[in-house]
Amino acid sequence: MSETILSLKNIHKSFGSNEVLKGIGFELKQGEKIVILGPSGSGKSTILRCINHLEEFQEGEISFKGKKVSRDELNSLRTHIGMVFQRFNIFSHMTVLENIIEAPVHVKKMKKADAIELAEDLLKKVGLEDKRDSYAKELSGGQQQRVAIARALAMQPDIMLFDEPTSALDPELVGEVLRVMKAVADAGMSMIVVTHEIGFARDVADRVVFVDGGKILDDKPPEEFFNNQKNERIRSFLSKISLK
Amino acid sequence: MIVDYSVVINKLPYLLQGAAVTFYISVLSLILGLVCGILLALMRDAKNPALSKFAFVYIWIFRGTPLLVQLFILYFGLPSLGMSLSSFQAAVLGLGLNTAAYVAEIIRSGIQAVDPGQREAAKALGMSWGLEMRRIVAPQAAKICLLPMVNQFVATLKNSSIVSLVTVAELMRVGDQIIATSFNAFSVYTSIALMYLIMTSVFMVLSNVLKRKLV
Ligand SMILES: Nc1ncnc2c1ncn2[C@@H]1O[C@H](COP(=O)(O)OP(=O)(O)O)[C@@H](O)[C@H]1O
Ligand SMILES: [Mg+2]
């Protein structure tokens, strides 16, 4: 079995008096893909945001490659964890190419020529080599999200986090983004994906984690999770999202 | 004949010299106001409560009291504390510190208008606070701030006429001195107005050039 790359232990997180995460714990192994499912407001985004410390949490521990992350290593940790957002967040004042080389050049101090070479290679992989000089406002949502994936991959991270990457997309654009994510998965990336795309979960996930009310209700491989689901609450959730 | 522009022609070298002083004082005050304003805007939103409170109080006082009173405190008031400034120093300092309070508010609202998602993406890529500010926030906030900033620059240039009251020989004061001997208030003041108009127009034209470059 491969080694654990990320582990969450008993994470508690409150916004003011509202406790949003009530003891979240799981492990991600090298190359493993976890899909997180759960109703809106259950704390899925908050889990991802705690993992790369965009949110602080009050209790519990997150370790990366066996080491607890200290406050002054945050920026360095984030270079190892790529994140893709629901709303793409492409830097609006930069071209596609500039978006992708920004962090490699300014954070990782990669030579610009090397970064451009890397970016062009990634643009080919996400099928956007002809858009390298476009701005976000000239691209469709699906294209923007593929740029966002390329931008995160350009840091050559160890883990990729996806927070409902297709939820803001028109239905006809979902497929192109899922295909790119599938390719990233097939290349061996360790991934945590929050999504309502059951097909993707069945196809790609090694484990499905179900979150409700800030707690993990279930955590098992997709065949078992979908085909042999005993929990009434989860069954009703699954029937609701498959109706959409 | 009261409306007689010949006096303006005769005294033109003095008026132009006054206009040059006005322009010089304004530019120095703007630079001071811009630098201090940026610092205040960053302090205002800093995590450190002492910094944030200082900036709040500064902005509150300088926006809530008349510029003329601020100038008088600097020029006539400070000597009683044993610090005296030349009229020119008092003018630049007063105008600059006053402008800083307004610039700070403009920059602060520009920063707040940047989509938080852009800043999250920057953080998630491992950018430090400074890098995020410089590479992502500043260029986007600059576009938002440009128009109110030009308005502020024009206001500072016009407000500089007030420093004639702390005896700086700028355009307004030179005009007053000419009127004191020639009694040609209408022609002298209208000529001064025209000179201010030319200077503020230069700012607006420059800002349009800048705007076309930015957008
Ligand atoms: N910045 C915030 N401030 C206050 N409450 C928040 C904040 N972010 C999220 N929450 C609350 O935390 C809960 C979980 O949110 P989230 O993790 O976004 O859920 P999900 O992604 O599963 O829809 C929600 O009740 C939400 O209102
Ligand atoms: Mg969410």
Short mmCIF file of C-alpha atoms and ligand atoms in Angstrom, two decimals:
data_model
loop_
_atom_site.label_atom_id
_atom_site.label_comp_id
_atom_site.label_asym_id
_atom_site.label_seq_id
_atom_site.Cartn_x
_atom_site.Cartn_y
_atom_site.Cartn_z
CA MET A 1 0.00 0.00 0.00
CA SER A 2 1.29 3.49 -0.82
CA GLU A 3 2.02 6.01 1.91
CA THR A 4 -0.29 8.59 3.42
CA ILE A 5 0.26 12.04 1.94
CA LEU A 6 -2.38 13.99 3.86
CA SER A 7 -4.13 13.28 7.10
CA LEU A 8 -6.89 15.15 8.92
CA LYS A 9 -7.52 14.36 12.57
CA ASN A 10 -10.59 15.50 14.47
CA ILE A 11 -10.95 18.91 12.77
CA HIS A 12 -13.32 21.30 14.50
CA LYS A 13 -14.09 24.61 12.87
CA SER A 14 -16.54 27.32 13.89
CA PHE A 15 -17.55 30.60 12.34
CA GLY A 16 -18.38 32.57 15.47
CA SER A 17 -20.78 30.39 17.41
CA ASN A 18 -21.71 28.32 14.34
CA GLU A 19 -19.80 25.03 14.49
CA VAL A 20 -19.41 24.00 10.87
CA LEU A 21 -16.97 21.07 11.16
CA LYS A 22 -17.53 18.74 14.11
CA GLY A 23 -14.60 16.39 14.16
CA ILE A 24 -13.60 15.62 10.56
CA GLY A 25 -10.91 13.00 10.04
CA PHE A 26 -9.67 11.03 7.04
CA GLU A 27 -6.48 10.15 5.24
CA LEU A 28 -5.43 10.54 1.63
CA LYS A 29 -2.85 8.15 0.28
CA GLN A 30 -0.37 8.91 -2.49
CA GLY A 31 -2.23 8.74 -5.81
CA GLU A 32 -5.59 8.20 -4.18
CA LYS A 33 -8.77 9.99 -5.32
CA ILE A 34 -11.43 10.93 -2.80
CA VAL A 35 -14.80 12.35 -3.81
CA ILE A 36 -16.65 14.31 -1.12
CA LEU A 37 -20.42 14.33 -1.38
CA GLY A 38 -22.95 16.05 0.83
CA PRO A 39 -25.79 18.55 0.93
CA SER A 40 -25.23 22.25 0.46
CA GLY A 41 -23.97 23.93 3.63
CA SER A 42 -22.67 20.68 5.13
CA GLY A 43 -19.08 21.95 5.28
CA LYS A 44 -17.48 20.47 2.14
CA SER A 45 -15.85 23.70 0.98
CA THR A 46 -14.72 24.43 4.51
CA ILE A 47 -12.91 21.06 4.65
CA LEU A 48 -10.97 21.86 1.47
CA ARG A 49 -10.22 25.39 2.67
CA CYS A 50 -8.89 24.06 5.98
CA ILE A 51 -6.61 21.65 4.13
CA ASN A 52 -4.67 24.48 2.47
CA HIS A 53 -5.27 26.78 5.46
CA LEU A 54 -7.41 29.36 3.69
CA GLU A 55 -9.46 28.93 6.87
CA GLU A 56 -8.07 28.52 10.35
CA PHE A 57 -9.59 25.81 12.52
CA GLN A 58 -9.90 25.66 16.28
CA GLU A 59 -9.17 22.04 17.04
CA GLY A 60 -7.54 19.05 15.43
CA GLU A 61 -4.52 18.52 13.25
CA ILE A 62 -3.72 18.36 9.57
CA SER A 63 -0.45 16.87 8.49
CA PHE A 64 1.11 16.83 5.06
CA LYS A 65 3.62 14.07 4.27
CA GLY A 66 3.65 13.13 7.95
CA LYS A 67 4.46 16.65 9.21
CA LYS A 68 2.17 19.08 10.94
CA VAL A 69 2.18 22.39 9.10
CA SER A 70 3.34 25.41 11.09
CA ARG A 71 2.06 28.93 10.52
CA ASP A 72 5.20 30.21 8.84
CA GLU A 73 5.21 27.37 6.30
CA LEU A 74 1.76 28.12 4.94
CA ASN A 75 2.84 29.62 1.64
CA SER A 76 5.24 26.79 1.03
CA LEU A 77 2.52 24.22 1.85
CA ARG A 78 0.18 25.86 -0.63
CA THR A 79 2.67 25.46 -3.43
CA HIS A 80 2.28 21.70 -2.93
CA ILE A 81 -1.52 21.74 -2.93
CA GLY A 82 -3.31 22.94 -6.05
CA MET A 83 -6.84 24.25 -5.71
CA VAL A 84 -9.59 24.67 -8.29
CA PHE A 85 -12.57 26.83 -7.36
CA GLN A 86 -16.22 26.72 -8.32
CA ARG A 87 -15.97 30.21 -9.80
CA PHE A 88 -12.65 29.66 -11.66
CA ASN A 89 -10.99 32.87 -10.32
CA ILE A 90 -8.79 33.38 -13.36
CA PHE A 91 -6.74 36.57 -12.81
CA SER A 92 -8.75 39.01 -14.88
CA HIS A 93 -5.91 41.40 -15.75
CA MET A 94 -3.69 38.67 -17.17
CA THR A 95 -3.78 36.54 -20.28
CA VAL A 96 -4.23 32.79 -20.04
CA LEU A 97 -0.50 32.23 -20.39
CA GLU A 98 0.32 34.90 -17.79
CA ASN A 99 -2.15 33.28 -15.38
CA ILE A 100 -0.37 29.95 -15.70
CA ILE A 101 3.22 31.19 -15.40
CA GLU A 102 2.48 33.72 -12.61
CA ALA A 103 3.05 31.47 -9.61
CA PRO A 104 5.81 29.30 -11.08
CA VAL A 105 7.81 32.45 -11.93
CA HIS A 106 7.05 34.61 -8.88
CA VAL A 107 6.55 32.02 -6.15
CA LYS A 108 8.73 29.12 -7.27
CA LYS A 109 11.28 31.40 -9.01
CA MET A 110 11.24 29.24 -12.13
CA LYS A 111 12.93 30.76 -15.18
CA LYS A 112 10.36 32.49 -17.34
CA ALA A 113 11.29 30.56 -20.48
CA ASP A 114 10.92 27.25 -18.63
CA ALA A 115 7.58 28.34 -17.18
CA ILE A 116 6.29 29.27 -20.63
CA GLU A 117 7.36 25.92 -22.00
CA LEU A 118 5.57 24.18 -19.12
CA ALA A 119 2.47 26.35 -19.59
CA GLU A 120 2.26 25.62 -23.31
CA ASP A 121 2.55 21.92 -22.61
CA LEU A 122 -0.27 22.15 -20.03
CA LEU A 123 -2.44 24.22 -22.39
CA LYS A 124 -2.10 21.45 -24.96
CA LYS A 125 -3.17 18.91 -22.34
CA VAL A 126 -6.32 20.88 -21.46
CA GLY A 127 -6.99 21.57 -25.15
CA LEU A 128 -6.53 25.35 -25.10
CA GLU A 129 -3.25 26.01 -26.88
CA ASP A 130 -4.99 28.51 -29.18
CA LYS A 131 -6.21 30.57 -26.19
CA ARG A 132 -2.85 31.40 -24.66
CA ASP A 133 -3.19 35.14 -25.28
CA SER A 134 -6.90 35.44 -24.41
CA TYR A 135 -8.34 37.05 -21.29
CA ALA A 136 -10.88 35.39 -18.98
CA LYS A 137 -13.73 37.53 -20.27
CA GLU A 138 -13.18 36.12 -23.77
CA LEU A 139 -13.52 32.50 -22.60
CA SER A 140 -16.48 30.27 -21.77
CA GLY A 141 -16.85 28.95 -18.22
CA GLY A 142 -15.60 25.54 -19.28
CA GLN A 143 -12.53 27.07 -20.90
CA GLN A 144 -11.86 29.23 -17.83
CA GLN A 145 -12.07 26.20 -15.58
CA ARG A 146 -9.63 24.28 -17.77
CA VAL A 147 -7.23 27.24 -17.53
CA ALA A 148 -7.66 27.18 -13.75
CA ILE A 149 -6.74 23.49 -13.71
CA ALA A 150 -3.67 24.15 -15.87
CA ARG A 151 -2.70 27.05 -13.58
CA ALA A 152 -2.85 24.81 -10.51
CA LEU A 153 -0.96 21.98 -12.26
CA ALA A 154 1.80 24.40 -13.30
CA MET A 155 2.96 24.45 -9.67
CA GLN A 156 3.50 20.68 -9.99
CA PRO A 157 1.57 20.03 -6.78
CA ASP A 158 1.39 16.77 -4.85
CA ILE A 159 -2.34 17.08 -4.26
CA MET A 160 -5.15 18.73 -6.20
CA LEU A 161 -8.31 19.98 -4.47
CA PHE A 162 -11.43 20.64 -6.56
CA ASP A 163 -14.36 22.52 -5.03
CA GLU A 164 -17.46 21.85 -7.14
CA PRO A 165 -15.51 22.61 -10.32
CA THR A 166 -18.49 22.08 -12.63
CA SER A 167 -21.31 23.54 -10.53
CA ALA A 168 -21.13 27.00 -12.11
CA LEU A 169 -21.05 25.65 -15.66
CA ASP A 170 -23.76 25.38 -18.29
CA PRO A 171 -24.62 21.67 -18.63
CA GLU A 172 -23.07 21.34 -22.08
CA LEU A 173 -19.70 22.53 -20.72
CA VAL A 174 -19.48 20.09 -17.81
CA GLY A 175 -18.12 17.21 -19.89
CA GLU A 176 -15.02 18.99 -21.17
CA VAL A 177 -13.96 19.86 -17.60
CA LEU A 178 -14.65 16.36 -16.25
CA ARG A 179 -12.58 14.88 -19.09
CA VAL A 180 -9.60 17.04 -18.12
CA MET A 181 -10.03 16.06 -14.46
CA LYS A 182 -10.17 12.41 -15.47
CA ALA A 183 -6.91 12.82 -17.38
CA VAL A 184 -5.30 14.42 -14.33
CA ALA A 185 -6.49 11.48 -12.23
CA ASP A 186 -5.19 8.96 -14.75
CA ALA A 187 -1.78 10.64 -14.60
CA GLY A 188 -1.60 9.54 -10.95
CA MET A 189 -2.41 12.77 -9.10
CA SER A 190 -3.68 12.55 -5.52
CA MET A 191 -7.05 14.29 -5.55
CA ILE A 192 -9.89 15.43 -3.31
CA VAL A 193 -12.93 16.41 -5.34
CA VAL A 194 -16.12 17.95 -4.04
CA THR A 195 -18.74 17.36 -6.69
CA HIS A 196 -22.31 16.26 -7.33
CA GLU A 197 -21.26 14.40 -10.50
CA ILE A 198 -22.09 10.83 -9.53
CA GLY A 199 -20.75 9.47 -12.81
CA PHE A 200 -17.35 10.98 -12.10
CA ALA A 201 -17.39 9.62 -8.55
CA ARG A 202 -18.19 6.09 -9.75
CA ASP A 203 -15.62 6.29 -12.48
CA VAL A 204 -12.66 7.96 -10.77
CA ALA A 205 -12.99 7.81 -6.99
CA ASP A 206 -11.19 5.29 -4.86
CA ARG A 207 -13.34 6.37 -1.93
CA VAL A 208 -16.51 8.39 -1.47
CA VAL A 209 -16.78 10.44 1.70
CA PHE A 210 -20.24 11.66 2.64
CA VAL A 211 -20.44 14.79 4.81
CA ASP A 212 -23.57 16.02 6.53
CA GLY A 213 -23.87 18.66 9.25
CA GLY A 214 -20.09 18.89 9.63
CA LYS A 215 -19.60 15.17 10.25
CA ILE A 216 -18.54 12.27 8.07
CA LEU A 217 -21.48 9.88 7.76
CA ASP A 218 -19.86 7.41 5.41
CA ASP A 219 -16.49 6.70 3.82
CA LYS A 220 -16.11 3.74 1.45
CA PRO A 221 -15.30 2.70 -2.13
CA PRO A 222 -17.85 3.88 -4.73
CA GLU A 223 -19.32 0.45 -5.63
CA GLU A 224 -20.25 -0.19 -2.04
CA PHE A 225 -21.27 3.40 -1.42
CA PHE A 226 -23.66 3.65 -4.36
CA ASN A 227 -24.86 0.08 -4.82
CA ASN A 228 -25.19 -1.01 -1.25
CA GLN A 229 -26.09 2.15 0.63
CA LYS A 230 -27.89 1.39 3.91
CA ASN A 231 -28.04 4.90 5.38
CA GLU A 232 -31.49 6.38 4.79
CA ARG A 233 -30.26 9.98 4.79
CA ILE A 234 -27.62 9.26 2.15
CA ARG A 235 -30.07 7.28 0.01
CA SER A 236 -32.50 10.18 -0.03
CA PHE A 237 -29.65 12.60 -0.91
CA LEU A 238 -28.55 10.35 -3.77
CA SER A 239 -32.05 10.04 -5.16
CA LYS A 240 -32.45 13.83 -5.08
CA ILE A 241 -29.25 14.61 -6.98
CA SER A 242 -29.78 11.87 -9.55
CA LEU A 243 -33.13 13.46 -10.42
CA LYS A 244 -31.35 16.64 -11.61
CA MET B 1 -12.29 101.28 -17.17
CA ILE B 2 -12.28 98.56 -14.53
CA VAL B 3 -12.01 95.52 -16.79
CA ASP B 4 -8.54 96.04 -18.16
CA TYR B 5 -6.32 93.08 -18.94
CA SER B 6 -3.22 95.17 -19.63
CA VAL B 7 -2.22 94.83 -16.00
CA VAL B 8 -2.33 91.07 -16.42
CA ILE B 9 -0.06 91.32 -19.46
CA ASN B 10 2.35 93.59 -17.59
CA LYS B 11 2.51 91.37 -14.55
CA LEU B 12 2.41 88.10 -16.47
CA PRO B 13 5.91 86.99 -15.43
CA TYR B 14 4.89 87.28 -11.77
CA LEU B 15 1.65 85.41 -12.36
CA LEU B 16 3.45 82.65 -14.22
CA GLN B 17 5.95 82.38 -11.44
CA GLY B 18 3.06 82.08 -8.97
CA ALA B 19 1.49 79.42 -11.17
CA ALA B 20 4.77 77.52 -11.17
CA VAL B 21 4.85 77.61 -7.36
CA THR B 22 1.24 76.40 -7.25
CA PHE B 23 2.09 73.54 -9.58
CA TYR B 24 5.21 72.67 -7.61
CA ILE B 25 3.41 72.67 -4.25
CA SER B 26 0.57 70.60 -5.68
CA VAL B 27 2.85 67.96 -7.17
CA LEU B 28 4.88 67.64 -3.96
CA SER B 29 1.67 67.39 -1.90
CA LEU B 30 0.25 64.79 -4.26
CA ILE B 31 3.37 62.65 -3.99
CA LEU B 32 3.30 62.97 -0.20
CA GLY B 33 -0.46 62.31 -0.18
CA LEU B 34 -0.12 59.27 -2.43
CA VAL B 35 2.67 57.65 -0.42
CA CYS B 36 1.03 58.33 2.95
CA GLY B 37 -2.40 57.46 1.56
CA ILE B 38 -1.25 54.03 0.37
CA LEU B 39 0.37 53.34 3.75
CA LEU B 40 -2.77 54.47 5.59
CA ALA B 41 -5.00 52.31 3.40
CA LEU B 42 -2.86 49.24 4.12
CA MET B 43 -2.70 50.08 7.83
CA ARG B 44 -6.46 50.59 7.98
CA ASP B 45 -7.03 46.96 6.97
CA ALA B 46 -4.07 45.49 8.83
CA LYS B 47 -4.62 42.68 11.33
CA ASN B 48 -2.73 44.66 14.00
CA PRO B 49 -5.44 46.68 15.82
CA ALA B 50 -3.03 49.49 16.79
CA LEU B 51 -2.15 50.18 13.14
CA SER B 52 -5.75 49.99 12.08
CA LYS B 53 -6.91 52.35 14.85
CA PHE B 54 -4.17 54.84 14.08
CA ALA B 55 -5.22 54.96 10.43
CA PHE B 56 -8.88 55.28 11.39
CA VAL B 57 -8.23 58.21 13.73
CA TYR B 58 -5.93 59.90 11.21
CA ILE B 59 -8.49 59.71 8.43
CA TRP B 60 -11.28 60.79 10.78
CA ILE B 61 -9.41 63.91 11.94
CA PHE B 62 -8.04 65.02 8.58
CA ARG B 63 -11.31 64.58 6.74
CA GLY B 64 -13.37 66.04 9.57
CA THR B 65 -11.56 69.36 10.06
CA PRO B 66 -11.06 72.24 7.60
CA LEU B 67 -7.86 72.28 5.58
CA LEU B 68 -7.40 75.94 6.48
CA VAL B 69 -7.43 75.13 10.20
CA GLN B 70 -4.93 72.30 9.64
CA LEU B 71 -2.62 74.70 7.80
CA PHE B 72 -2.91 77.33 10.52
CA ILE B 73 -2.05 74.77 13.18
CA LEU B 74 1.06 73.75 11.24
CA TYR B 75 2.20 77.29 10.41
CA PHE B 76 1.01 79.45 13.32
CA GLY B 77 0.43 76.79 15.98
CA LEU B 78 3.55 74.62 15.92
CA PRO B 79 5.96 77.47 16.83
CA SER B 80 4.40 77.58 20.31
CA LEU B 81 5.59 73.97 20.70
CA GLY B 82 9.04 75.08 19.64
CA MET B 83 8.80 73.69 16.11
CA SER B 84 8.58 76.16 13.31
CA LEU B 85 8.08 75.38 9.65
CA SER B 86 8.68 77.70 6.74
CA SER B 87 5.50 78.73 4.96
CA PHE B 88 6.44 76.49 2.06
CA GLN B 89 7.03 73.46 4.31
CA ALA B 90 3.77 74.07 6.14
CA ALA B 91 1.93 74.31 2.82
CA VAL B 92 3.28 71.07 1.38
CA LEU B 93 2.92 69.18 4.64
CA GLY B 94 -0.61 70.44 5.29
CA LEU B 95 -1.86 69.86 1.78
CA GLY B 96 -0.08 66.49 1.54
CA LEU B 97 -1.28 65.10 4.88
CA ASN B 98 -4.81 66.26 4.11
CA THR B 99 -4.75 64.65 0.66
CA ALA B 100 -3.43 61.42 2.21
CA ALA B 101 -6.65 60.95 4.18
CA TYR B 102 -8.75 61.13 1.03
CA VAL B 103 -6.34 59.01 -1.02
CA ALA B 104 -6.44 56.35 1.72
CA GLU B 105 -10.21 56.07 1.47
CA ILE B 106 -10.08 55.87 -2.34
CA ILE B 107 -7.44 53.14 -2.29
CA ARG B 108 -9.19 51.24 0.47
CA SER B 109 -12.46 51.09 -1.41
CA GLY B 110 -10.55 50.14 -4.58
CA ILE B 111 -8.91 47.22 -2.78
CA GLN B 112 -12.23 46.12 -1.32
CA ALA B 113 -13.79 46.19 -4.77
CA VAL B 114 -11.38 43.52 -6.04
CA ASP B 115 -13.17 40.16 -6.25
CA PRO B 116 -12.20 38.14 -3.14
CA GLY B 117 -11.97 35.06 -5.38
CA GLN B 118 -8.97 36.61 -7.13
CA ARG B 119 -7.19 36.97 -3.81
CA GLU B 120 -8.07 33.44 -2.71
CA ALA B 121 -6.66 32.07 -5.95
CA ALA B 122 -3.45 34.02 -5.31
CA LYS B 123 -3.16 32.65 -1.77
CA ALA B 124 -3.92 29.12 -2.90
CA LEU B 125 -0.98 29.37 -5.32
CA GLY B 126 1.34 30.10 -2.39
CA MET B 127 1.68 33.85 -2.92
CA SER B 128 2.76 35.87 0.12
CA TRP B 129 0.67 38.85 1.20
CA GLY B 130 3.09 41.24 -0.51
CA LEU B 131 3.13 39.31 -3.77
CA GLU B 132 -0.65 39.01 -3.78
CA MET B 133 -0.98 42.77 -3.21
CA ARG B 134 1.59 43.72 -5.83
CA ARG B 135 0.79 41.27 -8.61
CA ILE B 136 -2.96 40.69 -8.25
CA VAL B 137 -4.67 43.34 -6.09
CA ALA B 138 -2.77 46.49 -7.08
CA PRO B 139 -3.27 46.23 -10.87
CA GLN B 140 -6.98 45.51 -10.48
CA ALA B 141 -7.55 48.14 -7.78
CA ALA B 142 -5.62 50.74 -9.82
CA LYS B 143 -8.22 50.60 -12.58
CA ILE B 144 -11.02 51.06 -10.07
CA CYS B 145 -9.21 53.93 -8.31
CA LEU B 146 -8.15 55.88 -11.37
CA LEU B 147 -11.18 58.13 -11.78
CA PRO B 148 -11.70 59.07 -8.10
CA MET B 149 -7.94 59.58 -7.82
CA VAL B 150 -7.91 62.08 -10.69
CA ASN B 151 -10.79 63.91 -9.01
CA GLN B 152 -8.75 64.03 -5.81
CA PHE B 153 -5.66 65.32 -7.62
CA VAL B 154 -7.69 68.08 -9.24
CA ALA B 155 -9.22 68.94 -5.85
CA THR B 156 -5.76 69.17 -4.27
CA LEU B 157 -4.53 71.45 -7.04
CA LYS B 158 -7.51 73.76 -6.55
CA ASN B 159 -7.27 73.60 -2.74
CA SER B 160 -3.67 74.75 -2.98
CA SER B 161 -4.98 78.30 -3.44
CA ILE B 162 -5.70 78.23 0.30
CA VAL B 163 -1.99 78.12 1.15
CA SER B 164 -1.79 81.78 0.08
CA LEU B 165 -3.16 82.39 3.59
CA VAL B 166 0.04 81.05 5.14
CA THR B 167 1.95 83.53 2.97
CA VAL B 168 3.28 81.22 0.25
CA ALA B 169 3.87 83.24 -2.92
CA GLU B 170 1.79 80.98 -5.15
CA LEU B 171 -0.64 82.00 -7.87
CA MET B 172 -3.45 83.22 -5.63
CA ARG B 173 -1.21 85.34 -3.41
CA VAL B 174 0.65 86.89 -6.35
CA GLY B 175 -2.75 87.81 -7.78
CA ASP B 176 -3.84 89.41 -4.49
CA GLN B 177 -0.65 91.47 -4.41
CA ILE B 178 -1.20 92.70 -7.97
CA ILE B 179 -4.79 93.65 -7.16
CA ALA B 180 -3.65 95.52 -4.05
CA THR B 181 -1.76 97.99 -6.24
CA SER B 182 -3.80 97.96 -9.48
CA PHE B 183 -7.39 97.54 -8.17
CA ASN B 184 -8.21 95.29 -11.13
CA ALA B 185 -9.87 92.46 -9.26
CA PHE B 186 -12.02 91.18 -12.13
CA SER B 187 -9.35 90.85 -14.79
CA VAL B 188 -6.73 89.49 -12.41
CA TYR B 189 -9.00 86.87 -10.80
CA THR B 190 -10.42 85.70 -14.12
CA SER B 191 -6.90 85.31 -15.44
CA ILE B 192 -5.96 83.31 -12.37
CA ALA B 193 -9.03 81.12 -12.85
CA LEU B 194 -7.93 80.46 -16.42
CA MET B 195 -4.47 79.43 -15.21
CA TYR B 196 -5.95 76.98 -12.70
CA LEU B 197 -8.19 75.63 -15.43
CA ILE B 198 -5.21 75.02 -17.70
CA MET B 199 -3.36 73.16 -14.94
CA THR B 200 -6.31 70.96 -13.94
CA SER B 201 -6.95 70.21 -17.62
CA VAL B 202 -3.39 68.94 -17.98
CA PHE B 203 -4.14 66.45 -15.18
CA MET B 204 -7.35 65.29 -16.80
CA VAL B 205 -5.72 64.82 -20.19
CA LEU B 206 -2.88 62.85 -18.60
CA SER B 207 -5.39 60.68 -16.77
CA ASN B 208 -7.23 59.92 -20.01
CA VAL B 209 -3.98 58.76 -21.57
CA LEU B 210 -3.32 56.59 -18.52
CA LYS B 211 -6.85 55.21 -18.60
CA ARG B 212 -6.48 54.11 -22.19
CA LYS B 213 -3.25 52.34 -21.26
CA LEU B 214 -4.80 50.57 -18.26
CA VAL B 215 -8.09 49.37 -19.72
N1 LIG C 1 -16.76 32.82 5.77
C1 LIG C 1 -17.82 32.31 6.44
N2 LIG C 1 -18.36 32.97 7.49
C2 LIG C 1 -19.40 32.46 8.17
N3 LIG C 1 -20.00 31.30 7.89
C3 LIG C 1 -19.51 30.57 6.86
C4 LIG C 1 -18.40 31.04 6.08
N4 LIG C 1 -18.15 30.13 5.12
C5 LIG C 1 -19.03 29.14 5.29
N5 LIG C 1 -19.86 29.40 6.32
C6 LIG C 1 -20.94 28.52 6.82
O1 LIG C 1 -20.40 27.25 7.01
C7 LIG C 1 -21.31 26.25 6.62
C8 LIG C 1 -20.66 25.31 5.65
O2 LIG C 1 -20.29 26.00 4.49
P1 LIG C 1 -19.55 25.31 3.27
O3 LIG C 1 -18.35 24.64 3.76
O4 LIG C 1 -19.39 26.35 2.22
O5 LIG C 1 -20.61 24.22 2.81
P2 LIG C 1 -20.69 23.42 1.46
O6 LIG C 1 -19.46 23.68 0.66
O7 LIG C 1 -20.83 21.98 1.88
O8 LIG C 1 -21.92 23.89 0.76
C9 LIG C 1 -22.52 26.97 6.03
O9 LIG C 1 -23.51 27.00 7.00
C10 LIG C 1 -22.01 28.37 5.78
O10 LIG C 1 -23.05 29.30 5.96
MG MG C 2 -19.21 24.58 -1.20
#
